[in-house]
Short mmCIF file of C-alpha atoms in Angstrom, two decimals:
data_model
loop_
_atom_site.label_atom_id
_atom_site.label_comp_id
_atom_site.label_asym_id
_atom_site.label_seq_id
_atom_site.Cartn_x
_atom_site.Cartn_y
_atom_site.Cartn_z
CA MET N 1 -3.35 115.52 42.83
CA GLY N 2 -6.51 115.50 46.34
CA LEU N 3 -3.64 115.32 48.41
CA VAL N 4 -2.28 118.12 47.37
CA GLN N 5 -2.48 122.73 47.24
CA HIS N 6 -1.75 124.22 43.85
CA HIS N 7 0.45 127.89 44.48
CA PRO N 8 0.45 129.54 40.87
CA ALA N 9 3.09 131.08 39.75
CA LEU N 10 2.61 135.03 38.82
CA ASN N 11 2.48 135.67 34.89
CA ARG N 12 3.66 131.80 34.57
CA PRO N 13 5.47 131.45 30.39
CA SER N 14 1.25 129.54 28.63
CA THR N 15 3.53 127.32 26.79
CA PRO N 16 6.84 127.81 28.25
CA ILE N 17 9.74 125.88 26.53
CA CYS N 18 11.00 123.78 29.16
CA SER N 19 9.69 123.58 33.08
CA VAL N 20 12.14 122.92 36.16
CA CYS N 21 11.15 120.64 37.92
CA ILE N 22 12.72 120.50 41.60
CA ALA N 23 11.12 118.03 44.71
CA ASN N 24 12.17 119.33 47.87
CA TYR N 25 11.79 118.30 50.91
CA ASN N 26 12.86 120.01 54.04
CA GLY N 27 15.64 121.67 52.47
CA ALA N 28 15.41 125.27 53.13
CA ALA N 29 18.67 125.96 54.15
CA MET N 30 19.62 124.63 49.77
CA LEU N 31 16.35 126.00 48.14
CA ALA N 32 17.79 129.73 47.20
CA ASP N 33 20.78 128.74 45.33
CA CYS N 34 19.13 125.92 43.49
CA LEU N 35 16.50 128.23 42.20
CA GLU N 36 19.35 131.22 42.13
CA SER N 37 21.00 128.88 39.83
CA VAL N 38 17.29 128.74 37.36
CA PHE N 39 16.52 131.70 37.42
CA ALA N 40 20.19 133.22 36.39
CA GLN N 41 19.76 131.18 32.78
CA SER N 42 19.80 133.04 30.04
CA THR N 43 16.94 131.26 28.81
CA VAL N 44 14.80 132.65 32.15
CA SER N 45 11.21 133.88 29.96
CA ASP N 46 11.69 131.13 28.58
CA ILE N 47 11.01 128.37 30.82
CA GLU N 48 8.82 127.87 34.32
CA VAL N 49 10.08 126.35 37.94
CA ILE N 50 7.44 124.18 39.73
CA VAL N 51 8.64 122.72 43.31
CA HIS N 52 6.80 120.20 44.79
CA ASP N 53 7.60 119.86 48.76
CA ASP N 54 6.73 116.18 50.56
CA ALA N 55 5.30 117.57 53.28
CA SER N 56 8.27 119.93 54.80
CA THR N 57 8.70 120.36 58.41
CA ASP N 58 11.54 123.07 58.18
CA ASP N 59 10.00 126.58 57.10
CA SER N 60 10.46 125.70 52.87
CA VAL N 61 6.59 126.17 52.08
CA SER N 62 6.70 129.90 53.45
CA LEU N 63 10.00 130.82 51.78
CA LEU N 64 9.47 129.65 48.32
CA ARG N 65 5.79 131.40 48.59
CA GLU N 66 6.93 134.76 49.83
CA ARG N 67 10.75 134.97 48.23
CA TYR N 68 9.88 133.09 44.55
CA PRO N 69 6.23 133.54 43.96
CA GLN N 70 7.08 133.17 40.13
CA ILE N 71 7.38 128.84 40.70
CA GLU N 72 4.58 127.38 40.49
CA LEU N 73 4.73 125.79 43.79
CA LEU N 74 2.19 121.72 45.03
CA VAL N 75 2.80 121.33 48.48
CA SER N 76 2.11 117.83 49.64
CA ALA N 77 0.05 117.27 52.44
CA GLU N 78 1.40 113.74 53.34
CA ASN N 79 5.32 112.94 52.25
CA VAL N 80 5.36 110.58 48.71
CA GLY N 81 8.83 110.16 48.51
CA PHE N 82 10.87 111.39 45.17
CA CYS N 83 9.34 109.43 42.37
CA ILE N 84 5.75 110.22 43.48
CA SER N 85 6.77 114.06 43.61
CA ASN N 86 8.76 114.25 40.46
CA ASN N 87 5.07 112.39 38.88
CA ARG N 88 3.04 115.34 40.23
CA MET N 89 5.23 117.98 39.28
CA VAL N 90 5.68 117.06 35.42
CA ALA N 91 1.90 115.91 35.15
CA HIS N 92 1.49 120.07 35.68
CA ALA N 93 4.14 120.88 33.11
CA ARG N 94 3.72 122.55 30.24
CA GLY N 95 6.90 122.67 29.26
CA GLU N 96 8.56 120.43 25.96
CA TYR N 97 11.34 119.98 27.90
CA ILE N 98 11.31 117.83 30.93
CA LEU N 99 14.62 119.54 33.79
CA LEU N 100 14.29 117.00 37.22
CA LEU N 101 16.65 119.12 38.65
CA ASN N 102 17.14 117.95 42.25
CA ASN N 103 17.35 120.86 45.81
CA ASP N 104 20.52 120.14 46.46
CA ALA N 105 21.77 120.96 43.13
CA ALA N 106 22.83 124.82 41.71
CA LEU N 107 22.93 125.08 37.43
CA TYR N 108 25.83 126.31 35.81
CA PRO N 109 25.59 129.81 34.05
CA GLY N 110 24.76 128.27 30.58
CA ALA N 111 23.07 125.29 31.54
CA LEU N 112 20.14 125.52 30.55
CA GLU N 113 20.60 127.13 27.15
CA SER N 114 23.36 123.84 26.00
CA LEU N 115 20.73 122.08 26.54
CA ILE N 116 17.74 122.47 24.80
CA HIS N 117 20.00 123.98 21.93
CA ALA N 118 20.97 119.81 21.67
CA ALA N 119 17.82 118.46 21.98
CA GLN N 120 17.01 120.63 19.25
CA THR N 121 19.98 119.91 16.85
CA SER N 122 20.14 116.39 17.42
CA ASP N 123 18.12 114.13 14.69
CA ARG N 124 16.66 111.58 17.37
CA PRO N 125 15.05 111.94 20.92
CA SER N 126 17.74 111.13 24.12
CA ILE N 127 17.44 112.02 27.42
CA LEU N 128 20.64 114.43 28.50
CA THR N 129 22.68 115.34 31.07
CA LEU N 130 25.44 117.81 32.43
CA PRO N 131 28.37 117.01 33.59
CA GLN N 132 28.71 116.91 37.71
CA TYR N 133 31.02 117.97 40.54
CA ASP N 134 30.73 117.99 43.72
CA TRP N 135 30.38 120.86 45.24
CA GLU N 136 32.89 121.85 47.94
CA SER N 137 36.02 120.57 46.06
CA GLY N 138 34.34 121.84 42.37
CA THR N 139 36.10 118.46 41.42
CA LEU N 140 34.62 117.01 38.21
CA VAL N 141 32.22 113.74 39.78
CA ASP N 142 30.64 112.41 36.25
CA ARG N 143 29.54 112.92 32.68
CA GLY N 144 26.78 110.43 33.05
CA CYS N 145 27.11 106.65 34.30
CA LEU N 146 28.47 103.13 32.64
CA LEU N 147 27.78 100.97 34.22
CA ASP N 148 28.76 97.29 35.62
CA PRO N 149 27.02 93.82 35.00
CA PHE N 150 24.76 93.87 37.79
CA CYS N 151 23.95 97.83 37.84
CA ASN N 152 26.22 99.45 39.74
CA PRO N 153 27.44 102.39 38.75
CA ILE N 154 30.89 103.64 36.85
CA PRO N 155 30.96 107.60 36.77
CA ASN N 156 32.48 107.91 33.13
CA LEU N 157 35.35 110.54 33.47
CA ASP N 158 36.11 111.09 30.14
CA PRO N 159 35.56 113.85 28.31
CA LYS N 160 35.43 111.74 24.56
CA ARG N 161 32.37 109.51 25.61
CA ASN N 162 28.69 111.08 25.08
CA LEU N 163 26.48 108.44 25.26
CA VAL N 164 26.29 106.30 29.02
CA ALA N 165 23.94 104.07 30.28
CA TYR N 166 22.05 106.65 32.31
CA VAL N 167 21.96 109.97 34.45
CA ILE N 168 21.36 110.66 37.60
CA GLY N 169 17.33 111.81 38.99
CA ALA N 170 19.79 115.62 40.14
CA CYS N 171 19.83 116.97 36.52
CA MET N 172 18.19 114.76 34.58
CA PHE N 173 16.38 116.93 30.83
CA LEU N 174 14.34 115.12 28.79
CA PRO N 175 10.83 115.63 25.79
CA ARG N 176 7.89 115.71 28.21
CA ALA N 177 6.31 113.70 25.53
CA VAL N 178 9.20 110.78 26.34
CA TRP N 179 9.02 111.19 30.26
CA ASN N 180 5.45 110.14 29.17
CA ASP N 181 5.85 107.45 26.37
CA LEU N 182 8.47 105.79 29.64
CA GLY N 183 5.11 105.99 32.44
CA GLY N 184 7.87 108.27 34.10
CA LEU N 185 9.47 107.86 37.02
CA PRO N 186 8.73 104.01 38.92
CA GLU N 187 6.27 104.68 41.44
CA TRP N 188 6.74 101.40 42.51
CA PHE N 189 10.27 101.38 43.53
CA GLU N 190 9.96 104.50 46.28
CA SER N 191 13.16 105.85 45.90
CA ILE N 192 16.71 104.92 44.56
CA ALA N 193 17.92 103.72 41.29
CA GLU N 194 15.02 104.93 39.47
CA ASP N 195 17.01 107.35 37.41
CA LEU N 196 18.67 103.70 35.92
CA TYR N 197 15.98 101.90 35.57
CA LEU N 198 14.39 104.89 33.36
CA CYS N 199 17.01 105.83 31.39
CA GLY N 200 17.33 101.68 30.49
CA LEU N 201 14.28 101.17 29.55
CA ALA N 202 14.77 104.36 27.38
CA ARG N 203 17.64 102.75 25.92
CA LEU N 204 16.26 99.23 24.97
CA ARG N 205 13.50 101.89 22.89
CA GLY N 206 16.30 103.02 21.34
CA VAL N 207 16.45 106.39 23.29
CA ALA N 208 19.49 107.64 23.74
CA VAL N 209 21.22 108.80 26.84
CA GLY N 210 23.24 110.83 26.42
CA THR N 211 25.82 114.03 28.43
CA LEU N 212 27.50 116.95 27.18
CA ILE N 213 30.22 118.78 27.70
CA ALA N 214 29.22 122.60 28.33
CA SER N 215 28.49 123.93 31.16
CA GLY N 216 27.50 121.18 34.40
CA TYR N 217 26.49 121.76 37.46
CA ARG N 218 27.46 121.49 41.19
CA HIS N 219 25.79 119.16 43.78
CA ARG N 220 25.39 118.60 46.99
CA GLN N 221 25.97 114.15 47.33
CA GLY N 222 23.84 112.89 49.66
CA VAL N 223 22.99 114.87 51.43
CA THR N 224 19.33 114.77 50.72
CA PHE N 225 19.58 111.12 50.78
CA GLY N 226 23.18 110.03 53.31
CA GLY N 227 25.00 107.99 51.01
CA ASN N 228 26.99 108.78 47.27
CA ARG N 229 29.29 110.84 48.13
CA ALA N 230 33.52 108.75 48.99
CA GLU N 231 35.14 111.05 51.28
CA ARG N 232 37.53 109.30 53.35
CA GLY N 233 35.52 106.44 53.10
CA ILE N 234 32.71 105.48 52.12
CA ASN N 235 29.04 106.30 54.38
CA THR N 236 26.32 105.59 53.27
CA SER N 237 22.80 105.30 55.05
CA LEU N 238 20.88 101.58 56.05
CA ARG N 239 17.61 103.12 54.25
CA ARG N 240 19.62 103.76 51.07
CA ARG N 241 21.00 100.44 51.51
CA ARG N 242 19.04 98.89 51.62
CA LEU N 243 16.44 100.34 48.28
CA SER N 244 19.17 100.29 46.06
CA GLU N 245 20.57 96.67 46.72
CA ARG N 246 17.11 95.89 46.31
CA ASN N 247 16.21 97.82 43.23
CA LYS N 248 19.15 96.71 41.55
CA THR N 249 17.89 93.73 41.25
CA ARG N 250 15.00 94.66 39.96
CA SER N 251 16.45 96.39 37.16
CA LEU N 252 18.90 93.56 36.49
CA MET N 253 16.26 91.22 36.02
CA ILE N 254 13.84 93.13 34.22
CA LEU N 255 15.96 95.48 31.77
CA THR N 256 19.31 92.85 31.27
CA PRO N 257 17.84 91.54 27.30
CA GLY N 258 18.10 88.47 26.22
CA PRO N 259 19.08 85.20 28.24
CA LEU N 260 21.89 86.45 29.95
CA MET N 261 20.39 87.67 32.46
CA TRP N 262 19.18 84.53 34.33
CA PRO N 263 22.70 83.71 34.68
CA LEU N 264 23.75 87.58 36.09
CA LEU N 265 21.48 87.06 38.37
CA CYS N 266 22.78 83.96 39.42
CA VAL N 267 26.43 85.98 40.05
CA HIS N 268 24.55 88.63 41.56
CA LEU N 269 22.27 86.75 44.43
CA VAL N 270 25.92 84.70 45.51
CA ALA N 271 27.05 88.36 46.21
CA LEU N 272 25.23 89.69 48.00
CA VAL N 273 24.87 87.13 50.18
CA LEU N 274 28.98 86.37 50.96
CA GLU N 275 28.70 90.83 50.70
CA ALA N 276 26.41 90.33 53.46
CA LEU N 277 28.74 87.48 55.09
CA VAL N 278 31.73 89.40 55.21
CA LEU N 279 30.35 92.69 56.45
CA SER N 280 28.40 91.47 59.37
CA MET N 281 31.60 89.60 60.51
CA LEU N 282 33.88 92.30 60.04
CA ARG N 283 31.37 94.98 61.46
CA CYS N 284 30.20 92.14 64.46
CA ASP N 285 26.85 92.84 62.99
CA ALA N 286 24.23 91.18 62.15
CA THR N 287 22.11 94.99 60.84
CA LEU N 288 23.27 94.90 56.82
CA LEU N 289 22.42 91.10 56.43
CA ARG N 290 19.00 91.30 58.77
CA GLY N 291 18.17 94.67 57.13
CA VAL N 292 20.32 95.47 53.72
CA TYR N 293 21.19 91.89 52.09
CA GLY N 294 18.52 89.96 52.98
CA PRO N 295 15.71 91.82 51.91
CA ALA N 296 17.99 92.31 48.21
CA VAL N 297 18.25 88.28 48.10
CA MET N 298 14.67 87.80 48.41
CA THR N 299 13.49 90.37 45.83
CA PRO N 300 13.38 87.68 42.70
CA PHE N 301 11.94 84.74 45.15
CA ARG N 302 9.29 87.67 46.23
CA GLU N 303 8.34 89.57 43.63
CA LEU N 304 9.27 86.19 40.74
CA ALA N 305 5.63 86.30 38.33
CA SER N 306 5.76 90.57 39.28
CA LEU N 307 9.23 91.26 37.50
CA ARG N 308 9.09 88.32 34.93
CA ALA N 309 5.83 89.54 33.99
CA ARG N 310 7.67 93.57 34.08
CA ARG N 311 10.41 92.29 32.02
CA ALA N 312 8.37 90.73 29.20
CA GLU N 313 6.18 93.65 28.68
CA VAL N 314 9.47 95.49 28.84
CA GLN N 315 11.66 93.34 26.72
CA ALA N 316 8.76 93.49 24.36
CA THR N 317 8.90 96.62 23.38
CA ARG N 318 13.20 96.72 23.15
CA THR N 319 14.81 98.61 19.64
CA ILE N 320 17.73 97.39 20.47
CA SER N 321 19.92 94.09 20.29
CA VAL N 322 21.77 92.73 22.69
CA ALA N 323 25.24 93.80 22.05
CA ASP N 324 23.75 97.80 21.63
CA TRP N 325 22.70 96.98 24.84
CA PHE N 326 26.23 96.52 26.40
CA SER N 327 28.23 98.54 24.48
CA SER N 328 27.50 101.29 28.07
CA VAL N 329 28.60 98.59 30.46
CA ARG N 330 31.69 97.67 31.87
CA TRP N 331 32.68 94.05 33.10
CA GLN N 332 34.77 94.50 35.83
CA LEU N 333 33.14 94.72 39.77
CA ARG N 334 32.62 98.72 41.05
CA LYS N 335 31.48 97.26 44.81
CA VAL N 336 35.66 95.15 43.94
CA VAL N 337 36.91 98.17 43.35
CA MET N 338 34.67 100.55 45.38
CA LEU N 339 36.54 97.60 48.13
CA ALA N 340 39.97 98.07 47.41
CA ARG N 341 39.78 102.23 47.28
CA TYR N 342 37.90 103.40 50.03
CA GLY N 343 37.55 99.86 52.53
CA VAL N 344 34.65 99.24 54.28
CA PRO N 345 31.68 100.97 53.76
CA LYS N 346 30.23 102.60 56.57
CA VAL N 347 26.44 102.36 57.24
CA ARG N 348 24.55 104.67 59.61
#
């Protein structure tokens, strides 16, 4: 924590039931909506709020210090990214439960109460989320996500399905003890798909990953990192796409149980090459080939030794069957479905 300045909260509860952890970078315009939604919760007296500012260049820190003295504020001297930010906050947390909440999200009334009640009445530890609604339109985005065989997310819209493959880090609730057992977010991912990896690791160890029906949260999708929202086509950033393809490839190799991983990896790499060629020809530009797909395709070769070692370590802790793992996998080509629905993605 040597590069982090700590501003302690006024009247911080000594034994909070939940620690709400909000990673912030240049989010001054969004923080009030996020924080006020937390302080409006009926359980506010039993929670602590921790914000990690990731070397913002706007007036986030002064705003937080002046308007919200009741929060624990960690100010980083350098930009370290989403994974390290959250790992630092959870290391500082005292709550029995942790809620990771994006600075571009806001909780609906009763959200924390519903999550805490579900956790306390469950017969096993779980990672939970709430229904996600689009900030502008108010339409349902997902109730957690399923996956296709190549670790591409498929939004779950079924109100009767409460077990999913993973929940996004914009609103992720879990016991602090489970977080510690899993080792927190994988800092070597940098950002993107770290939530998929953490939930996949949890599922392999028999931890339930689920969603509630009650309450929910609003989310300005893609505001913080670009992409993540299909609106009149898919718009994303080069960096987001590069990290996404690389980290999904890593996740496929490490998390997919059984020998089926190897043929799936081969098909995945061939599909990435074809996708790169088609998009490059349609764009008349090789930027995606060089900056996104080339690095993703080379990941299994450049990192083969370390990925195989991590896979062996992770699979040695698996307590569920291969069939249980694939129960949250849908045998569809998600990218093909998205291409047919929204057309060629626009990458800036």
